[in-house]
mmCIF file of C-alpha atoms in Angstrom:
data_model
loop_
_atom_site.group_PDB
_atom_site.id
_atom_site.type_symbol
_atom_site.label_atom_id
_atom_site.label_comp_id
_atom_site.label_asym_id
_atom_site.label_seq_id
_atom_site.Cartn_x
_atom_site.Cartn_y
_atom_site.Cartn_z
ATOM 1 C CA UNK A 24 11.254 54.899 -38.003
ATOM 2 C CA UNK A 25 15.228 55.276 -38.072
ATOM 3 C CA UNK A 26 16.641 58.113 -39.766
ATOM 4 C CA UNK A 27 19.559 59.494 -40.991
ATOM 5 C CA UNK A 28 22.053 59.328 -38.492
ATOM 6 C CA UNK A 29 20.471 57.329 -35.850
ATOM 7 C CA UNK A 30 20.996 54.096 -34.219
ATOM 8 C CA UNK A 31 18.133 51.894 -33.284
ATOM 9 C CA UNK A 32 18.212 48.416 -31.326
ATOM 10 C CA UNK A 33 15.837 46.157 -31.873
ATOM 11 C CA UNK A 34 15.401 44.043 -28.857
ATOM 12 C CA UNK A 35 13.277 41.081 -27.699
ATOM 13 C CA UNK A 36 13.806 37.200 -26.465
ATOM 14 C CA UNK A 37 14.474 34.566 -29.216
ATOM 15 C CA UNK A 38 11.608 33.986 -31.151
ATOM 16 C CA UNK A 39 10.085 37.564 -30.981
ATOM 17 C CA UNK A 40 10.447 38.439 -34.685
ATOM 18 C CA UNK A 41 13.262 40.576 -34.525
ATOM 19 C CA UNK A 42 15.338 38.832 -37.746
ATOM 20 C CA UNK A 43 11.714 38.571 -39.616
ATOM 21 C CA UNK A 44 11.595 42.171 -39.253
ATOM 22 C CA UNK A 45 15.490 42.476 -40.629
ATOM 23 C CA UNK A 46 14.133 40.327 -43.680
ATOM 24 C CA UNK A 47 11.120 42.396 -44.187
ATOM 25 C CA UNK A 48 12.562 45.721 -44.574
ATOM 26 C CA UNK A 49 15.370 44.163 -47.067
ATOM 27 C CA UNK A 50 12.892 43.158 -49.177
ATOM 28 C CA UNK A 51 13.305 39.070 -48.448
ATOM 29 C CA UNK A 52 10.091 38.488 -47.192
ATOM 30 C CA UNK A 53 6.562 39.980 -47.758
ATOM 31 C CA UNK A 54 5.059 41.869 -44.566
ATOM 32 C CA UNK A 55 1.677 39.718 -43.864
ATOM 33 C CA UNK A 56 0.338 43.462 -42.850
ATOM 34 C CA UNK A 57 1.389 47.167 -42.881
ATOM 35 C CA UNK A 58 3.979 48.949 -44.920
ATOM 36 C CA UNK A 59 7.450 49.569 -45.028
ATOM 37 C CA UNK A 60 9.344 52.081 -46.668
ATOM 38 C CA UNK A 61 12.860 51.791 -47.331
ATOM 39 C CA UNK A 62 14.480 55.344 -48.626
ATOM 40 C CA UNK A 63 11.530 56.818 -50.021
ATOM 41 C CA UNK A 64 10.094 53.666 -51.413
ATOM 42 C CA UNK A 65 8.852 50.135 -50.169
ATOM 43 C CA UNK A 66 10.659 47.080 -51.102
ATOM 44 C CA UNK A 67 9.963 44.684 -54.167
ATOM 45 C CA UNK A 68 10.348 40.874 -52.789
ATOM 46 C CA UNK A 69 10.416 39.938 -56.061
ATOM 47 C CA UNK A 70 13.972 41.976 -56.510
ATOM 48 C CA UNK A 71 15.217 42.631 -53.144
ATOM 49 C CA UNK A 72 18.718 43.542 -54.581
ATOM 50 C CA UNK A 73 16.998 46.856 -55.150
ATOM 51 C CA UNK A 74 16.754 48.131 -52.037
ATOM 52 C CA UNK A 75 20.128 47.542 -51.825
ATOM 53 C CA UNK A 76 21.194 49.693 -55.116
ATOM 54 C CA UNK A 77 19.591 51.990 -53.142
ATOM 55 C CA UNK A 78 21.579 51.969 -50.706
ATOM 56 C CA UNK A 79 20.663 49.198 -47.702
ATOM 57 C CA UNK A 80 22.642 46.737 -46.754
ATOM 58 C CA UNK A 81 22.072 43.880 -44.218
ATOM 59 C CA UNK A 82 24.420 41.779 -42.391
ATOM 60 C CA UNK A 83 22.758 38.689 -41.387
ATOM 61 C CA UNK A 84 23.200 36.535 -38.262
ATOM 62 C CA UNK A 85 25.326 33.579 -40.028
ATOM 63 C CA UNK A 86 27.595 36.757 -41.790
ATOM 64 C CA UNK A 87 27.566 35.078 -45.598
ATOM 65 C CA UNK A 88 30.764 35.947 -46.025
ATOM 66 C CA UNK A 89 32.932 33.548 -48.956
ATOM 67 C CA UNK A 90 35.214 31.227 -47.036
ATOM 68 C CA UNK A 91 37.200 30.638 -50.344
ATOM 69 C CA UNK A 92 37.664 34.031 -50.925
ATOM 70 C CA UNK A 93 40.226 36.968 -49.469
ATOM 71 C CA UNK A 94 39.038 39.707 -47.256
ATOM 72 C CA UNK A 95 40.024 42.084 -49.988
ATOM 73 C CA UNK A 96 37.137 39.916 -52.244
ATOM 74 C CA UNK A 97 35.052 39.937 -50.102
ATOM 75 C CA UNK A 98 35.179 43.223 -49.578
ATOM 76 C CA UNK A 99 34.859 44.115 -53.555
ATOM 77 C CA UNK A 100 31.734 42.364 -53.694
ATOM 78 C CA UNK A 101 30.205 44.781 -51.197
ATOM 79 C CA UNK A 102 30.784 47.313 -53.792
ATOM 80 C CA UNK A 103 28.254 48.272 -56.475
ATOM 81 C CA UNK A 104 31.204 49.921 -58.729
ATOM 82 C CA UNK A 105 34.068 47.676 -58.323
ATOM 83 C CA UNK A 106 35.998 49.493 -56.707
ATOM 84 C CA UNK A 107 36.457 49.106 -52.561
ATOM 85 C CA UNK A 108 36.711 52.199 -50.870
ATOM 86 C CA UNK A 109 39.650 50.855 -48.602
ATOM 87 C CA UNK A 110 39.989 54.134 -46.394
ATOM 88 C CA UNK A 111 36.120 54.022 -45.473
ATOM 89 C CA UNK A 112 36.736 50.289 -44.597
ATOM 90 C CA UNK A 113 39.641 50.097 -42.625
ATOM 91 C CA UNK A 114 39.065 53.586 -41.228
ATOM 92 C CA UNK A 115 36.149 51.326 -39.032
ATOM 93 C CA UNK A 116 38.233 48.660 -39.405
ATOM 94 C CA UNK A 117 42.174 48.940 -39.001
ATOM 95 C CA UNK A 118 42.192 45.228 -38.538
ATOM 96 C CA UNK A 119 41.389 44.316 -41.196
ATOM 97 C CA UNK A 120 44.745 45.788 -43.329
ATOM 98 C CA UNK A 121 47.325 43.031 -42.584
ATOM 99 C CA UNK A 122 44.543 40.680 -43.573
ATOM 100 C CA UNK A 123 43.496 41.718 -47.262
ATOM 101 C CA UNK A 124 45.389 39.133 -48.963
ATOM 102 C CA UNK A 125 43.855 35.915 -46.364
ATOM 103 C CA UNK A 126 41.362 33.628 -46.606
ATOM 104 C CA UNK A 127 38.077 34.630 -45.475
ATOM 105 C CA UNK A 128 37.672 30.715 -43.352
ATOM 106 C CA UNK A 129 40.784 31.148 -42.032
ATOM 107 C CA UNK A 130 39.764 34.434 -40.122
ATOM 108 C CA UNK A 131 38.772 33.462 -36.133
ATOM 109 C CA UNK A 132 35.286 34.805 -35.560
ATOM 110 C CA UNK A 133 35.527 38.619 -34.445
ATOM 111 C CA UNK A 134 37.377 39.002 -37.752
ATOM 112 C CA UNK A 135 34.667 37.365 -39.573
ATOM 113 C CA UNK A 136 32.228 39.394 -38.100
ATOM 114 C CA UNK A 137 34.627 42.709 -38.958
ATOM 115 C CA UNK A 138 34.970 41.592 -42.692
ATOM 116 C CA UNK A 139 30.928 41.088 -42.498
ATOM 117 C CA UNK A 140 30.097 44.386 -41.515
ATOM 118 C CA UNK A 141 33.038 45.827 -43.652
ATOM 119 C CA UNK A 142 31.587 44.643 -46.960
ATOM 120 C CA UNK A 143 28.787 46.169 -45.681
ATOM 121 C CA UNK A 144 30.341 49.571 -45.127
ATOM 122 C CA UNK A 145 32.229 49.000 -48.392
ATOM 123 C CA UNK A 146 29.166 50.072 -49.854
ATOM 124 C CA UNK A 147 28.728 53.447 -48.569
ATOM 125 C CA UNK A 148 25.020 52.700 -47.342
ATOM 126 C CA UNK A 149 22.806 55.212 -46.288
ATOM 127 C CA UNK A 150 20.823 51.883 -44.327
ATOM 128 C CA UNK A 151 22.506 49.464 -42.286
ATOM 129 C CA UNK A 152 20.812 46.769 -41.139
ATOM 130 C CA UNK A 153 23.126 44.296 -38.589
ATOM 131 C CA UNK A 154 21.499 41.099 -37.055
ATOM 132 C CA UNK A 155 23.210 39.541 -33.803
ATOM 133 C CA UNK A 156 26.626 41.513 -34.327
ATOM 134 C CA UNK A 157 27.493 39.626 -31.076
ATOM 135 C CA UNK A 158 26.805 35.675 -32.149
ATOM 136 C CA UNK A 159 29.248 33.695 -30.808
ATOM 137 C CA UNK A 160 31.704 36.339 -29.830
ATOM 138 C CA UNK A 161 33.304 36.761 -26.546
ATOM 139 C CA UNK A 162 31.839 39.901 -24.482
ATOM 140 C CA UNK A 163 34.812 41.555 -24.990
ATOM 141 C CA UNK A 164 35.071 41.582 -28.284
ATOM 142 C CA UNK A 165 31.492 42.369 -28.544
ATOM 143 C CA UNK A 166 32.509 45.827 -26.803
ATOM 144 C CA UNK A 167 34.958 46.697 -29.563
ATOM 145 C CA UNK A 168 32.838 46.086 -32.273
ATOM 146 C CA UNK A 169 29.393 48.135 -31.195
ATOM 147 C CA UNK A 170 31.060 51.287 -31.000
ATOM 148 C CA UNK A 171 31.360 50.666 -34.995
ATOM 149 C CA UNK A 172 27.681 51.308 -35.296
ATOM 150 C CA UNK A 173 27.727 54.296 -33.493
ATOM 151 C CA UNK A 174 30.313 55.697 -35.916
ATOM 152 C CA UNK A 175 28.911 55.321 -38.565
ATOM 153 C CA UNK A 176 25.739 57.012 -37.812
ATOM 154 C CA UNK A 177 27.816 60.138 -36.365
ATOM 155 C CA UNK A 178 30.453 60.498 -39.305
ATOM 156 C CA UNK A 179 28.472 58.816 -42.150
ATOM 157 C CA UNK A 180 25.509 59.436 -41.154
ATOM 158 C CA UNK A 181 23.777 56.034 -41.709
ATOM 159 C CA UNK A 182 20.844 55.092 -40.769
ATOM 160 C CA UNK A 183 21.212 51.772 -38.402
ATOM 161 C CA UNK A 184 19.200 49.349 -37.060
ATOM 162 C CA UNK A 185 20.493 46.584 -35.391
ATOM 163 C CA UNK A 186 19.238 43.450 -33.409
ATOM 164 C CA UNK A 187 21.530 42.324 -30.103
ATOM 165 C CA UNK A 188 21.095 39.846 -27.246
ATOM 166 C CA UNK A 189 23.559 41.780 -25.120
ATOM 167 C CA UNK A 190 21.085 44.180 -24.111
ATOM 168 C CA UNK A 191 23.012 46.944 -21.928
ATOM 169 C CA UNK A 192 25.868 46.742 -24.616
ATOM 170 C CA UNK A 193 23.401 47.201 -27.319
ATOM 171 C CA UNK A 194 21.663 50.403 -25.035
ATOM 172 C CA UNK A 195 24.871 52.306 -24.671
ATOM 173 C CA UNK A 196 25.288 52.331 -28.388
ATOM 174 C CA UNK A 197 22.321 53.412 -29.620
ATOM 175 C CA UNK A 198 20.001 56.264 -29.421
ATOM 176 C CA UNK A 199 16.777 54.290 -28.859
ATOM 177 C CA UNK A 200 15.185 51.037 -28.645
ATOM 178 C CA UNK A 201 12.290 48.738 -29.348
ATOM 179 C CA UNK A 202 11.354 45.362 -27.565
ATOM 180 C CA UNK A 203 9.387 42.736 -29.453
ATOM 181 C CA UNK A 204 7.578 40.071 -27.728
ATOM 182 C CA UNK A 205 5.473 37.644 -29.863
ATOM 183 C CA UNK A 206 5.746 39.964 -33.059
ATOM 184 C CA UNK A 207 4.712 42.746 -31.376
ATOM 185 C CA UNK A 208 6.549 46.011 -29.825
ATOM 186 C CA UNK A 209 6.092 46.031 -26.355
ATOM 187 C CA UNK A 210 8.204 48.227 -25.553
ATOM 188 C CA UNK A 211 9.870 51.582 -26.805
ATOM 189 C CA UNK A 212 11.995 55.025 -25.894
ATOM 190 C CA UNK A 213 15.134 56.451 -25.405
ATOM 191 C CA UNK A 214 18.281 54.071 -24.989
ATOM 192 C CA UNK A 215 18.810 56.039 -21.156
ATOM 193 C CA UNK A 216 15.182 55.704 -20.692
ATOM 194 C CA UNK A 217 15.142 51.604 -21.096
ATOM 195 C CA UNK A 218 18.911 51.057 -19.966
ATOM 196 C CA UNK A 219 17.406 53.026 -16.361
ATOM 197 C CA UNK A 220 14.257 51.032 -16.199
ATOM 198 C CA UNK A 221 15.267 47.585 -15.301
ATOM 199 C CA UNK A 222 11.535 46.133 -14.483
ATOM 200 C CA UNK A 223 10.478 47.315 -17.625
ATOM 201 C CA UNK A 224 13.024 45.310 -19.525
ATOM 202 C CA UNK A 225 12.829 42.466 -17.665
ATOM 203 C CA UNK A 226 8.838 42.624 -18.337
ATOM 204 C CA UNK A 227 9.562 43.151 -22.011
ATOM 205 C CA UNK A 228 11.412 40.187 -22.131
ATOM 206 C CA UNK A 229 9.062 37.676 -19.378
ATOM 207 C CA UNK A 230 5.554 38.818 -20.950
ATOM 208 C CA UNK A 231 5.035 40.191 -17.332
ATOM 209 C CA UNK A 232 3.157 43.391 -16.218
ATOM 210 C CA UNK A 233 6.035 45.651 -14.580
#
């Protein structure tokens, strides 16, 4: 469960199912068992871009963003109406404003990853999904970007769940977490709870009794 307002991590070593799980609640695969339910109803893999006119959006681990585009394109076709709601965007996202008019490939990598999560936000969702956030980002840029998440959930009050390999960076943002190992959870509880447990994690993440 993540609800209104909340930020969940989804943790777990590579392999563990954590991007499967991504794809499953957006509707892009079929769940082999068990339900879920996406804003009151589940989702139709047959027309995923349902779930997000109801509101979910997902940023995926390679970003998908349109190299021969702008940002400001980009950003418009985050939008279900057509129009981008700038102030929302750049509000997260100041960086973003000298940048409107440039070419989405020519962007380095944080500001690819900005312009990612911005279309997302362009779209006012009430579920954000974010996979790997941190991909080939420095640390430091990594810590700039996070705090986004938690934003939104405070002011917007989104709903967001979000995979990270940076686990301590991912466990002061959010409110709780769950570890997957092999598909399965293995782990679960407050953010404080796991960040202050550090045999449980490294269990989680080894397949080892703590």
């Amino acid at each position: 469960d993540v609800h209104a307002g909340e930020v969940v991590a989804l943790l777990g070593p590579n392999g563990a199912g954590k991007t499967t799980t991504l794809a499953t609640i957006s509707g892009l695969l079929a769940p082999i068992a068990g339900e879920v339910e996406v804003l009151g109803s589940p989702p139709d893999v047959r027309r995923p871009h349902l779930v997000a006119r109801r509101g979910l959006a997902h940023v995926p681990e390679e970003r998908a963003i349109f190299g021969g585009l702008t940002v400001a394109e980009n950003l418009r076709l985050g939008t279900h109406a057509g129009r981008v709601p700038l102030d929302r965007v750049l509000r997260h996202f100041p960086a973003l404003e000298p940048l409107l008019d440039r070419q989405a490939a020519l962007l380095s990598g944080g500001e690819q990853q900005m312009l990612a999560v911005g279309r997302a936000v362009a779209s006012s969702p009430a579920v954000l999904l974010v996979d790997e956030m941190s991909l080939g980002l420095a640390p430091i840029i990594v810590e700039r970007l996070l705090p986004v998440l938690r934003t939104m959930a405070s002011d917007d009050g989104t709903a967001v769940l979000f995979v990270e390999q940076h686990v301590h960076l991912a466990l002061a943002v959010a409110d709780r977490a769950v570890i997957l190992n092999h598909g399965e959870v293995v782990a679960a509880g407050s953010a404080a709870e796991l960040a202050g447990d550090a045999a449980r994690l490294e269990a989680s993440y080894l397949g080892a009794t703590p």
